[in-house]
PDB file of C-alpha atoms in Angstrom:
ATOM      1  CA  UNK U 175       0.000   0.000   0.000  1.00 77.00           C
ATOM      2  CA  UNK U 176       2.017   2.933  -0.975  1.00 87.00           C
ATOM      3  CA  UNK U 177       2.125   6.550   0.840  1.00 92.00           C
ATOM      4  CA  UNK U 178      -0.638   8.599   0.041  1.00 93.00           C
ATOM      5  CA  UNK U 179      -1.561  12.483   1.608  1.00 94.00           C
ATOM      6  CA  UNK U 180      -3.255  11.245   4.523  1.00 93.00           C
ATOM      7  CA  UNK U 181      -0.764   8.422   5.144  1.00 93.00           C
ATOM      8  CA  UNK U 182       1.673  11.419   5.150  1.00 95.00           C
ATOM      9  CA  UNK U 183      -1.061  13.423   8.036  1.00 94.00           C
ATOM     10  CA  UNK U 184      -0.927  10.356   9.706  1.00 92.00           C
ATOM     11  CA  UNK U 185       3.030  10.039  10.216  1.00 94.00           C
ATOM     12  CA  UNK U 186       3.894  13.287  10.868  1.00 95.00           C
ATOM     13  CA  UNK U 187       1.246  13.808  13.609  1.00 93.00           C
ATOM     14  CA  UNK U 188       3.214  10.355  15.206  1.00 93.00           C
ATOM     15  CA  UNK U 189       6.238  11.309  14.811  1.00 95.00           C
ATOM     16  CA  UNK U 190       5.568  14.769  16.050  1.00 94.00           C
ATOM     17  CA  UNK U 191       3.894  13.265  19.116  1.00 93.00           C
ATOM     18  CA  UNK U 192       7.608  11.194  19.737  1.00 95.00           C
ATOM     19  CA  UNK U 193       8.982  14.450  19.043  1.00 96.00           C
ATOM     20  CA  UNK U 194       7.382  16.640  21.713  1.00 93.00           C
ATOM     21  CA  UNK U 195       8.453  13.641  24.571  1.00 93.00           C
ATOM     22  CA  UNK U 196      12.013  14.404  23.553  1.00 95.00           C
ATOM     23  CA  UNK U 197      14.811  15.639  25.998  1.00 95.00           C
ATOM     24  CA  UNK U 198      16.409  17.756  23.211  1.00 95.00           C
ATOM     25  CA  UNK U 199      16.743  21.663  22.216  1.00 94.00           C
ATOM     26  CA  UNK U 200      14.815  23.350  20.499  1.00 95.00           C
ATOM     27  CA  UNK U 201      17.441  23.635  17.924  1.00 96.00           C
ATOM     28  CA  UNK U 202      17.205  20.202  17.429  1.00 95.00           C
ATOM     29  CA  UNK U 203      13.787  20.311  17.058  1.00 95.00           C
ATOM     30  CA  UNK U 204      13.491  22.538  14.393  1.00 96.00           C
ATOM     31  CA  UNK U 205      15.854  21.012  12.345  1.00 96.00           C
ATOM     32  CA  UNK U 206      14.027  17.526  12.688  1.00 96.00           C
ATOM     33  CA  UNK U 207      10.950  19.047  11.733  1.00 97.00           C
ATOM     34  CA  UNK U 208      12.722  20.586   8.382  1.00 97.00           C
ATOM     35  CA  UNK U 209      14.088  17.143   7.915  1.00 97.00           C
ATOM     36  CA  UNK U 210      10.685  15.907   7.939  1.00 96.00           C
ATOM     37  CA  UNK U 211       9.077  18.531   5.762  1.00 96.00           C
ATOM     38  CA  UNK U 212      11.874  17.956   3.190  1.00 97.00           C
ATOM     39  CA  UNK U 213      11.581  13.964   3.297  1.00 97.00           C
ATOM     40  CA  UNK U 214       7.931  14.156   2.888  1.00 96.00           C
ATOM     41  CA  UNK U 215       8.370  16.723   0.311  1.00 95.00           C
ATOM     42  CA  UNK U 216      10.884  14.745  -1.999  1.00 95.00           C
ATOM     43  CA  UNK U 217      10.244  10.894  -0.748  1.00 92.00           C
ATOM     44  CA  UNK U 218       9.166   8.364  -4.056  1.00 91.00           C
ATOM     45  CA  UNK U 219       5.313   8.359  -3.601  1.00 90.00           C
ATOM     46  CA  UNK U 220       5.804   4.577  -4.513  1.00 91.00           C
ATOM     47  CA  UNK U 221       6.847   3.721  -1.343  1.00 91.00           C
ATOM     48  CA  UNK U 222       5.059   1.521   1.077  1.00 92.00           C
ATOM     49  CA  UNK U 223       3.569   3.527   3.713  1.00 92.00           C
ATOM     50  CA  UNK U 224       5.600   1.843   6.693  1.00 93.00           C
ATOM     51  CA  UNK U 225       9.096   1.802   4.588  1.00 95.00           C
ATOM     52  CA  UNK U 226       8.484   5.932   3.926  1.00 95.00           C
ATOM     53  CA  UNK U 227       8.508   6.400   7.877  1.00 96.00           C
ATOM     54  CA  UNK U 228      11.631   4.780   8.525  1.00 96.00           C
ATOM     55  CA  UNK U 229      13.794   7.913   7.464  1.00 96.00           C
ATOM     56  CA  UNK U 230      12.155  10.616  10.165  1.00 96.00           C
ATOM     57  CA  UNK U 231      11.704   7.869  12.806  1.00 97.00           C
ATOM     58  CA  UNK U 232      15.634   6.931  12.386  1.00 97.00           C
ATOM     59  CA  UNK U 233      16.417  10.695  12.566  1.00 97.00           C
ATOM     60  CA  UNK U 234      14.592  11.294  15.703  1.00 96.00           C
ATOM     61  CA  UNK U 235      16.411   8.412  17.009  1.00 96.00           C
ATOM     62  CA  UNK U 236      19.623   9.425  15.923  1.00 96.00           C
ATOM     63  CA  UNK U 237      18.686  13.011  17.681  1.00 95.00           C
ATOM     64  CA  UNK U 238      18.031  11.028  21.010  1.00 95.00           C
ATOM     65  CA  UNK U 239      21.725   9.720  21.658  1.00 95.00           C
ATOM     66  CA  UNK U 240      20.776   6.511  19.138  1.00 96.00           C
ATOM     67  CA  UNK U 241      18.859   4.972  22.115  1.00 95.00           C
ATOM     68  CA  UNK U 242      14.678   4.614  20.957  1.00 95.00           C
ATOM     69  CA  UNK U 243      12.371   7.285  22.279  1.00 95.00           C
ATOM     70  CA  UNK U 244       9.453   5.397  22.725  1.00 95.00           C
ATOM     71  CA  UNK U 245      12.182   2.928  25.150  1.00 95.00           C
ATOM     72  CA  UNK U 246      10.350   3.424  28.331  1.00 94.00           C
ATOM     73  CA  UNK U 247       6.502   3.943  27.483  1.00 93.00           C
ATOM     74  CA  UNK U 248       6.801   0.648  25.457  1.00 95.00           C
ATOM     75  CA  UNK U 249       8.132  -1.238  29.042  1.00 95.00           C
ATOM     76  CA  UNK U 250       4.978   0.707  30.472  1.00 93.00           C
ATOM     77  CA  UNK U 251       3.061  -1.072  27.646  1.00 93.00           C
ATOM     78  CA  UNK U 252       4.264  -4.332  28.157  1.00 96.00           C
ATOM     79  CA  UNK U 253       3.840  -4.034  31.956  1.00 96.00           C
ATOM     80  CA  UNK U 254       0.288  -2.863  31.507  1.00 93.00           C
ATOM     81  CA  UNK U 255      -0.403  -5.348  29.111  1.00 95.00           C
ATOM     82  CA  UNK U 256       0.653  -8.293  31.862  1.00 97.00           C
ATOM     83  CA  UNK U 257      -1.688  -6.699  33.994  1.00 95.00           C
ATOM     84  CA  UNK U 258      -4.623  -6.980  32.432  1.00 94.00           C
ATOM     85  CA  UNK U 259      -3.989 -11.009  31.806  1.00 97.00           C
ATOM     86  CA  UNK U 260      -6.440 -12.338  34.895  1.00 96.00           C
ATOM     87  CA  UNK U 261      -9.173 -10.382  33.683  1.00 94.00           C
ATOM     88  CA  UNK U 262      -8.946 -11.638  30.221  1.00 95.00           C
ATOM     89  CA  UNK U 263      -8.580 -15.064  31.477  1.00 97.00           C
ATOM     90  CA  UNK U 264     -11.567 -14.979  33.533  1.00 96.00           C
ATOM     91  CA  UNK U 265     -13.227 -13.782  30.002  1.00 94.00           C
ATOM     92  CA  UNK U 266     -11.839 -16.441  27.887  1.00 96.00           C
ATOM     93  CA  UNK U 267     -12.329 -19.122  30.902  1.00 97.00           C
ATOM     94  CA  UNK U 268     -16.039 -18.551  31.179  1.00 96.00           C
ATOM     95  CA  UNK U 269     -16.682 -18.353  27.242  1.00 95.00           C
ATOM     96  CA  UNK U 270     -18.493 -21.189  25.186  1.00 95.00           C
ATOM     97  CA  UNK U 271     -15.755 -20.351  22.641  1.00 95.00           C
ATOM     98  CA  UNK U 272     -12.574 -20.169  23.838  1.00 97.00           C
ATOM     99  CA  UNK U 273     -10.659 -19.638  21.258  1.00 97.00           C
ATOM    100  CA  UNK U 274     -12.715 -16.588  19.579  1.00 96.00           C
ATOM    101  CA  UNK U 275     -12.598 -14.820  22.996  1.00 95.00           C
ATOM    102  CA  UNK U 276      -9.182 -14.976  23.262  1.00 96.00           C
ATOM    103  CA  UNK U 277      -8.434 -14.211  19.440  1.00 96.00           C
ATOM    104  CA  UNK U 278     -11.007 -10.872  19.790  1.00 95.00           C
ATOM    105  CA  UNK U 279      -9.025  -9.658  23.199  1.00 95.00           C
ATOM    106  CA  UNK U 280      -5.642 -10.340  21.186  1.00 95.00           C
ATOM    107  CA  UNK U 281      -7.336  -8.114  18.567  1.00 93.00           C
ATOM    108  CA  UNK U 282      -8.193  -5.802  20.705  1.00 91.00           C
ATOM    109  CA  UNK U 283      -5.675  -5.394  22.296  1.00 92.00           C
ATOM    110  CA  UNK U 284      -3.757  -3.390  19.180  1.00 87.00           C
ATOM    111  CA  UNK U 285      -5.485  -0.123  20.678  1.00 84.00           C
ATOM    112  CA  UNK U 286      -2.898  -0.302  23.372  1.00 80.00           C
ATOM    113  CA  UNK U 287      -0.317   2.454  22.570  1.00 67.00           C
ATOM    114  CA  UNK U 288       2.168   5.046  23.886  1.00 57.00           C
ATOM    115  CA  UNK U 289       0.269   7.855  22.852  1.00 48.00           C
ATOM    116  CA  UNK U 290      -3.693   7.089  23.121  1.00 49.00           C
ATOM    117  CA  UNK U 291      -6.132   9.699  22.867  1.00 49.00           C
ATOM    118  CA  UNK U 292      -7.997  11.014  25.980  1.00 45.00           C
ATOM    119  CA  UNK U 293     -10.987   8.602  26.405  1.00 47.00           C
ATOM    120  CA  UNK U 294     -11.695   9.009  30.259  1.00 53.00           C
ATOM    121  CA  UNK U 295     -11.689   5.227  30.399  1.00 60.00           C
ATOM    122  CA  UNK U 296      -9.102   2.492  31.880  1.00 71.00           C
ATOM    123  CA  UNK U 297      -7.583   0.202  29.512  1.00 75.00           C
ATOM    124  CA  UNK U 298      -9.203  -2.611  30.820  1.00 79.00           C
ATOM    125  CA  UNK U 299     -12.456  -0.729  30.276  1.00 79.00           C
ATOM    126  CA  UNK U 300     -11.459   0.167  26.736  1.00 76.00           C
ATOM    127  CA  UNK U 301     -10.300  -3.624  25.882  1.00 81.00           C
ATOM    128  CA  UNK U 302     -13.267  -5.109  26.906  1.00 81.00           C
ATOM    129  CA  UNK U 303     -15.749  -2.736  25.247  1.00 79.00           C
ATOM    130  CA  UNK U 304     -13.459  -3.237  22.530  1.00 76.00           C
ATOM    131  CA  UNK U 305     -13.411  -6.793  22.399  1.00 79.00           C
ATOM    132  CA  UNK U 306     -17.229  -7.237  22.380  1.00 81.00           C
ATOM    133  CA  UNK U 307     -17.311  -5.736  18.884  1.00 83.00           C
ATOM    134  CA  UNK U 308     -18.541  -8.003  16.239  1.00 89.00           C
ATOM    135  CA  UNK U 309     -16.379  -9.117  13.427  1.00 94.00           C
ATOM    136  CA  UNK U 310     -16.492  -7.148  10.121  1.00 95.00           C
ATOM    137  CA  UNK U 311     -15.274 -10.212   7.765  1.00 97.00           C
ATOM    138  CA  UNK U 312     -14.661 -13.105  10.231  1.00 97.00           C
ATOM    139  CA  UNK U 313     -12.654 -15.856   9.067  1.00 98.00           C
ATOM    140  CA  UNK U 314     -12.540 -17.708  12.372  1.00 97.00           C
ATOM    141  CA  UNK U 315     -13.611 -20.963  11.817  1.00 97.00           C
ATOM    142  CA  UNK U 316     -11.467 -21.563   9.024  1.00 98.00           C
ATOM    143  CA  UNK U 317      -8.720 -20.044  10.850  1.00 98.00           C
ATOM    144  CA  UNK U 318      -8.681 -22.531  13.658  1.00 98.00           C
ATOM    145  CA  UNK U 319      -9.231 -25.686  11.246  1.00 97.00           C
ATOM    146  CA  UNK U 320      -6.199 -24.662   9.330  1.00 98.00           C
ATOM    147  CA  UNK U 321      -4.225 -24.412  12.695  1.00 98.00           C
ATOM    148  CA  UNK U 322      -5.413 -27.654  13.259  1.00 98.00           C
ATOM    149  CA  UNK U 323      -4.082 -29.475  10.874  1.00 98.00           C
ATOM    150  CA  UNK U 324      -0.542 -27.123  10.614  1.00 98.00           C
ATOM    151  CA  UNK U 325       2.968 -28.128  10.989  1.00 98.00           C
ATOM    152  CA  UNK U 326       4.410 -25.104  11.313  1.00 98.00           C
ATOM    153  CA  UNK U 327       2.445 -22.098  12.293  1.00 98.00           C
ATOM    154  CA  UNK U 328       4.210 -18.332  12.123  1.00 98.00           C
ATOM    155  CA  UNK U 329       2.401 -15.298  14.021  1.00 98.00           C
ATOM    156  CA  UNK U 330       3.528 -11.952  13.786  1.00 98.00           C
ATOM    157  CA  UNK U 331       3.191  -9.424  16.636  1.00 98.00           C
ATOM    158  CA  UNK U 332       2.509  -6.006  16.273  1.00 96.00           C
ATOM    159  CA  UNK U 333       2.653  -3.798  19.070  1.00 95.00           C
ATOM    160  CA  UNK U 334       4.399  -3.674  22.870  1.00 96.00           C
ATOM    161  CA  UNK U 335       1.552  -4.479  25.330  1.00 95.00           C
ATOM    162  CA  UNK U 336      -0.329  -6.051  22.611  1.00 96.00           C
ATOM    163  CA  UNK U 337       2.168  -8.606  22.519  1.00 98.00           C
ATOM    164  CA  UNK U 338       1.151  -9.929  26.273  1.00 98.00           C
ATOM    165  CA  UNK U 339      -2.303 -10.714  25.190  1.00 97.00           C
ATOM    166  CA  UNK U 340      -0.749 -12.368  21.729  1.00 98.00           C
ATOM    167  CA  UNK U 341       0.881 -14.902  24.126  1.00 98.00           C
ATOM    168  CA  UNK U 342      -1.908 -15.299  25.990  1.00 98.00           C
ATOM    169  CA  UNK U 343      -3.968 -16.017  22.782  1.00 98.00           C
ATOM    170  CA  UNK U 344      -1.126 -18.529  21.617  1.00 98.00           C
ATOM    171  CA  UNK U 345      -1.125 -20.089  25.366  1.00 98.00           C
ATOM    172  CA  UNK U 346      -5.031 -20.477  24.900  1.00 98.00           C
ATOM    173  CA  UNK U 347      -4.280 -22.586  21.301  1.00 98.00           C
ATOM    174  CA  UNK U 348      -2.192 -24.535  23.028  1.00 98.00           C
ATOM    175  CA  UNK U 349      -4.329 -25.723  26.526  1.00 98.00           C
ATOM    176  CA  UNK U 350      -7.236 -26.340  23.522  1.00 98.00           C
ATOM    177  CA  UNK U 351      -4.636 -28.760  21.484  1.00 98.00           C
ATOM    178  CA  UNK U 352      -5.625 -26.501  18.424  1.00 98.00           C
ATOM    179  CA  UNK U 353      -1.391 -26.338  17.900  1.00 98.00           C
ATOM    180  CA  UNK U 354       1.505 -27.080  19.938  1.00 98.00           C
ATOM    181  CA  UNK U 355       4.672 -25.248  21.330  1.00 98.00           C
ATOM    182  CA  UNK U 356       6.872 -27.230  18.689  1.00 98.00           C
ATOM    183  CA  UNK U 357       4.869 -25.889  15.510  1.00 98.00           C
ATOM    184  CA  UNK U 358       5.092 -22.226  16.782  1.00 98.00           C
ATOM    185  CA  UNK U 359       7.258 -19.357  15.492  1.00 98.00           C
ATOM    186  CA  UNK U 360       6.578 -16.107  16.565  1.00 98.00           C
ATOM    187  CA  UNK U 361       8.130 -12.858  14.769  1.00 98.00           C
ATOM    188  CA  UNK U 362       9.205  -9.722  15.827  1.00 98.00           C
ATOM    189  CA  UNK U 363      10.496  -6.509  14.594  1.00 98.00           C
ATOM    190  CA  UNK U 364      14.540  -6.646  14.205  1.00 96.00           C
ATOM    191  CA  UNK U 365      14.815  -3.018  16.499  1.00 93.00           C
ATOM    192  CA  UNK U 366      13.452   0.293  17.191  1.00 94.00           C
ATOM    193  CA  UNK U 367      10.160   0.531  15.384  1.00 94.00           C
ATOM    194  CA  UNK U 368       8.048   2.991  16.595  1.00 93.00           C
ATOM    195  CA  UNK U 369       5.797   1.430  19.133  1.00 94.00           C
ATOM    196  CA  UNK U 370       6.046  -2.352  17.984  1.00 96.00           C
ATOM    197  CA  UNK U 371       7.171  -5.217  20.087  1.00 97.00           C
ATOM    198  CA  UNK U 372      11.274  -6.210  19.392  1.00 98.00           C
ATOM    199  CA  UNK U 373      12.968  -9.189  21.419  1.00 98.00           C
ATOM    200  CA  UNK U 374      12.615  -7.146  24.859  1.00 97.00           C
ATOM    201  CA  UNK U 375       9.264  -7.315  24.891  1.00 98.00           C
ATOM    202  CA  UNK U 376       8.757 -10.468  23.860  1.00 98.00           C
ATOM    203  CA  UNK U 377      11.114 -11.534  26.591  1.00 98.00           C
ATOM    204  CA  UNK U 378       9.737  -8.673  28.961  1.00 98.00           C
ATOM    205  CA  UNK U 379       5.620 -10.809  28.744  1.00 98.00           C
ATOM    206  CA  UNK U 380       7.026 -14.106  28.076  1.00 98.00           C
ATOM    207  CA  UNK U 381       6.877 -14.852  24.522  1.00 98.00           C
ATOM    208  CA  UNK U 382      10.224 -16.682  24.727  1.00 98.00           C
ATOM    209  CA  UNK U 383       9.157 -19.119  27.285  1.00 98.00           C
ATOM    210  CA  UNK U 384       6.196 -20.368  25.383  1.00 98.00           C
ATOM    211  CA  UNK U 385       7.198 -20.492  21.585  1.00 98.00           C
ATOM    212  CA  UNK U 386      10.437 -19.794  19.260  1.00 98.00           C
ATOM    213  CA  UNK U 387      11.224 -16.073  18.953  1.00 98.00           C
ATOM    214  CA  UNK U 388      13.111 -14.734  16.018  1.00 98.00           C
ATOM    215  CA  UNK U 389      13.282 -11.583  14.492  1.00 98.00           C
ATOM    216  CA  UNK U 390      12.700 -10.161  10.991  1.00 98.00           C
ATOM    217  CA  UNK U 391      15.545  -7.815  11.238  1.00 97.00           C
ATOM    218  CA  UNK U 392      14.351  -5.161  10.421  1.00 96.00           C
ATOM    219  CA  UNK U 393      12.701  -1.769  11.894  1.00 96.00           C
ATOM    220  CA  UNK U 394       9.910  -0.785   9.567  1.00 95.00           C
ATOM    221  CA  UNK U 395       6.069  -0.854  11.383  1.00 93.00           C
ATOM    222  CA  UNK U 396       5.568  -3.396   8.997  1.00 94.00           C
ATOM    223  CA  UNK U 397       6.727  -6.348   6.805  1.00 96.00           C
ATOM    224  CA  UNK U 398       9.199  -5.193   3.976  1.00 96.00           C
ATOM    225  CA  UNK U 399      10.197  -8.705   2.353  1.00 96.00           C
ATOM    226  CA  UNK U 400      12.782  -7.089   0.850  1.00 95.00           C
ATOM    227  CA  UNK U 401      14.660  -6.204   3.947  1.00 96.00           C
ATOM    228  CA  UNK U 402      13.591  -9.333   6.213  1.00 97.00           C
ATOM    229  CA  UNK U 403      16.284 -11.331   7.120  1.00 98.00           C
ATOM    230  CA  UNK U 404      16.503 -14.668   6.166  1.00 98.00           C
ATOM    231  CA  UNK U 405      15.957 -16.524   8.888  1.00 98.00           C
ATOM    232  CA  UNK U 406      12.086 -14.816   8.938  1.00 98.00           C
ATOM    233  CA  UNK U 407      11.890 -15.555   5.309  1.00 98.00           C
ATOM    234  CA  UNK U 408      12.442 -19.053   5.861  1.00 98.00           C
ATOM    235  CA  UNK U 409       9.875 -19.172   8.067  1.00 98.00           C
ATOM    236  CA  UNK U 410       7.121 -17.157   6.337  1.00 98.00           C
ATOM    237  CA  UNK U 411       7.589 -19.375   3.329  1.00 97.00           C
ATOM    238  CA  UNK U 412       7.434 -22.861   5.395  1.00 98.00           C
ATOM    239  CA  UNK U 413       4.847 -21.989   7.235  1.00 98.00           C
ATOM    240  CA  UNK U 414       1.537 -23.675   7.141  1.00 98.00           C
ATOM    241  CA  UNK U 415      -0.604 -21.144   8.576  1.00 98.00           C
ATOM    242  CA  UNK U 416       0.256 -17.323   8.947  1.00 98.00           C
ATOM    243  CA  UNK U 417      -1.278 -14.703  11.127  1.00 98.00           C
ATOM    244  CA  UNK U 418      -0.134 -11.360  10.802  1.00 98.00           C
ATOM    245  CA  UNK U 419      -1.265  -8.849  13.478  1.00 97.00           C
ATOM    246  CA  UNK U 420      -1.900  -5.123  13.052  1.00 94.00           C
ATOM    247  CA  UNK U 421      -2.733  -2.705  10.181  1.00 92.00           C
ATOM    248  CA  UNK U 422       0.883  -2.283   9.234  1.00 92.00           C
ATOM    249  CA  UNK U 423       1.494  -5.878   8.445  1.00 96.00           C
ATOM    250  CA  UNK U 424      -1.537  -5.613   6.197  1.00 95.00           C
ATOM    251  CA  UNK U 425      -0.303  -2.301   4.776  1.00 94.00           C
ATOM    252  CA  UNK U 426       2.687  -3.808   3.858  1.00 94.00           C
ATOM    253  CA  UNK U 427       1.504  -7.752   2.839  1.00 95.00           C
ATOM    254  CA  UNK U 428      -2.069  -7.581   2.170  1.00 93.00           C
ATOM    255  CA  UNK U 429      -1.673  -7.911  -1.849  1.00 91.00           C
ATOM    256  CA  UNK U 430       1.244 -10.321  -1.459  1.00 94.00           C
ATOM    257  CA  UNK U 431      -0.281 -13.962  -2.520  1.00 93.00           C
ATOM    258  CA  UNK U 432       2.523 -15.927  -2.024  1.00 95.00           C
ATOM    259  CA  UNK U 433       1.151 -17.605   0.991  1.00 96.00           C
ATOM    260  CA  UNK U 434      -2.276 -17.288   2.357  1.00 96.00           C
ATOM    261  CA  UNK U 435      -2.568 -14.820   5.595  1.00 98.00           C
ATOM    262  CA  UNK U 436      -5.422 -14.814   8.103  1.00 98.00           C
ATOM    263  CA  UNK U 437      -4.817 -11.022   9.182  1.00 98.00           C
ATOM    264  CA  UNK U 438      -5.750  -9.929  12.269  1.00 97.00           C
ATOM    265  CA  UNK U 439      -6.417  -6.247  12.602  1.00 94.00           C
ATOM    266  CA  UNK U 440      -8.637  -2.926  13.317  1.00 91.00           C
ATOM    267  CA  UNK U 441      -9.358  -1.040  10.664  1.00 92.00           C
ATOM    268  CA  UNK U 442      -7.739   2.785  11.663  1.00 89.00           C
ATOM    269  CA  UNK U 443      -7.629   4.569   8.978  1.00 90.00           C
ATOM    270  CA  UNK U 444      -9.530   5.711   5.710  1.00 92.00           C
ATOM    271  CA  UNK U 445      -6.688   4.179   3.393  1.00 92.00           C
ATOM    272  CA  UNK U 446      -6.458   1.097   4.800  1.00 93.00           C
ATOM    273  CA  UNK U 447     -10.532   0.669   4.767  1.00 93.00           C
ATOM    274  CA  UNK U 448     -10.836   1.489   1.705  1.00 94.00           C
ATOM    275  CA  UNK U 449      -7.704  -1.375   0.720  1.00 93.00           C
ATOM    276  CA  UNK U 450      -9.579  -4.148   3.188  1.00 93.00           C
ATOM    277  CA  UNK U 451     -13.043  -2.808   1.969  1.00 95.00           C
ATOM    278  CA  UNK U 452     -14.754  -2.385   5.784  1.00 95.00           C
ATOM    279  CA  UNK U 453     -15.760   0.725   7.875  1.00 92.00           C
ATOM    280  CA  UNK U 454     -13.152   2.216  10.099  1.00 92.00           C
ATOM    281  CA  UNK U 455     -13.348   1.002  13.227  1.00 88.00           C
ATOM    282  CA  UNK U 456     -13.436  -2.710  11.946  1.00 91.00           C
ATOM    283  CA  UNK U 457     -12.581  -6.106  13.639  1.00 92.00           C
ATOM    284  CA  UNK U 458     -11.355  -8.275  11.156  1.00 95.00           C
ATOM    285  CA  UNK U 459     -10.174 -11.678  10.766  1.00 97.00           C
ATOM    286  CA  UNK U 460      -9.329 -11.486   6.911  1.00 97.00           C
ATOM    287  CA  UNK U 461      -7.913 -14.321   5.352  1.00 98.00           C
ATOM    288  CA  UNK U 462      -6.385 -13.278   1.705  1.00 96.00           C
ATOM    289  CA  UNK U 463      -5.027 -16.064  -0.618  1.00 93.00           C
TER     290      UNK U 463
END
């Protein structure tokens, strides 16, 4: 999906949000903001959406002593994520459908973010209203008879804090003997990448101890096959079944037909409804092949 005007609203209002968080001068902070005029300005309109974001966010990181701005609300994330575990556990414990439950919270659970709008609500609040949404296209049932019969299975996380409920979705696959730990890969960004989940986090909510972690190696909000590594390539190619959280996987993948996808995703934007064909504000279990 390449970069269109709003995509373009979209990033700089992010990265401006990482910007104003900064310990920097305001020197620096009007040069970064020229930067990203000029990028913007001059960047092939080709591009992926995810791929043209990598040039500001790298700057701003680069600006910040190399070490990731969004460091220490994405621990916050995972940490708040964790905490909210029980209470989905009671919800998918007390469901006549297990699995759903815990697929819709793990769904839901992409609104967790660094920067959320004022809502006046706790997260827990928020996820659960959130999670009782209905499904837009819902490609459930075929989702879990494909996992069934799988060898290999390869999910791709999205977010920090979203990533604790992932594992607590994959945990719920495995106590329903829908898959098992030795047909799991999970996949990760490769470093900094905004506000998605790298090997701390997974490590941080326990990813590791429940499934193979590897990274893709690279630091786009997104999957850019051509700079994956190839140890994620391997695995996207052998797997069986693949389910690829978050709009910017789908930004990035959702026209590739290599391999069928079940993605897993709100609809956020205008764009990316009008690409996936469903209202903003969409739960969607899409499966593309």
């Amino acid at each position: 999906m390449n970069i269109n005007s709003r995509c373009i609203l979209c990033q700089i209002s992010s990265l401006g949000k990482v910007l104003t968080g900064m310990d920097i001068t305001e020197e620096q902070r009007t040069d970064i903001v020229k930067y990203m005029m000029n990028h913007y300005a001059t960047c092939d309109q080709n591009l992926p959406s995810p791929e043209a974001y990598i040039a500001p966010w790298e700057r701003l990181i680069a600006e910040n002593g190399d070490v990731d701005p969004l460091l220490e609300a994405k621990r916050a994330d995972d940490e708040l994520g964790l905490s909210l575990l029980p209470m989905i556990q009671k919800e998918i414990d007390a469901s006549d459908n297990k699995f759903e439950t815990a697929m819709r919270y793990a769904i839901a659970a992409n609104i967790m973010d660094p920067m959320p709008p004022p809502h006046g609500m706790t997260m827990e609040q928020v996820l659960r209203e959130t999670a009782e949404a209905p499904l837009y296209v819902d490609d459930t049932s075929e989702l879990m008879e494909r996992l069934k019969k799988a060898d290999s299975v390869l999910y791709m996380t999205d977010n920090a804090g979203e990533i604790a409920v992932d594992r607590l979705f994959i945990e719920t696959m495995y106590k329903l003997g829908i898959t098992t730990p030795g047909k799991m890969t999970v996949a990760v960004r490769g470093y900094m990448a905004n506000n998605d989940a790298t090997m701390e986090n997974a490590e941080r909510v326990g990813m590791t101890k429940i499934a193979k972690v590897i990274s893709n190696g690279d630091n786009a909000m997104g999957v850019l096959l051509n700079r994956c590594n190839k140890e994620f390539k391997k695995a996207l190619y052998s797997a069986d079944v693949i389910i690829s959280k978050g709009m910017g996987n789908f930004e990035c993948l959702h026209d590739w037909r290599e391999k069928p996808v079940f993605y897993l995703f709100i609809t956020k934007c205008e764009t990316v409804a009008e690409v996936s064909d469903s209202p903003v504000g969409s739960f969607m279990c899409m499966l593309r092949e």
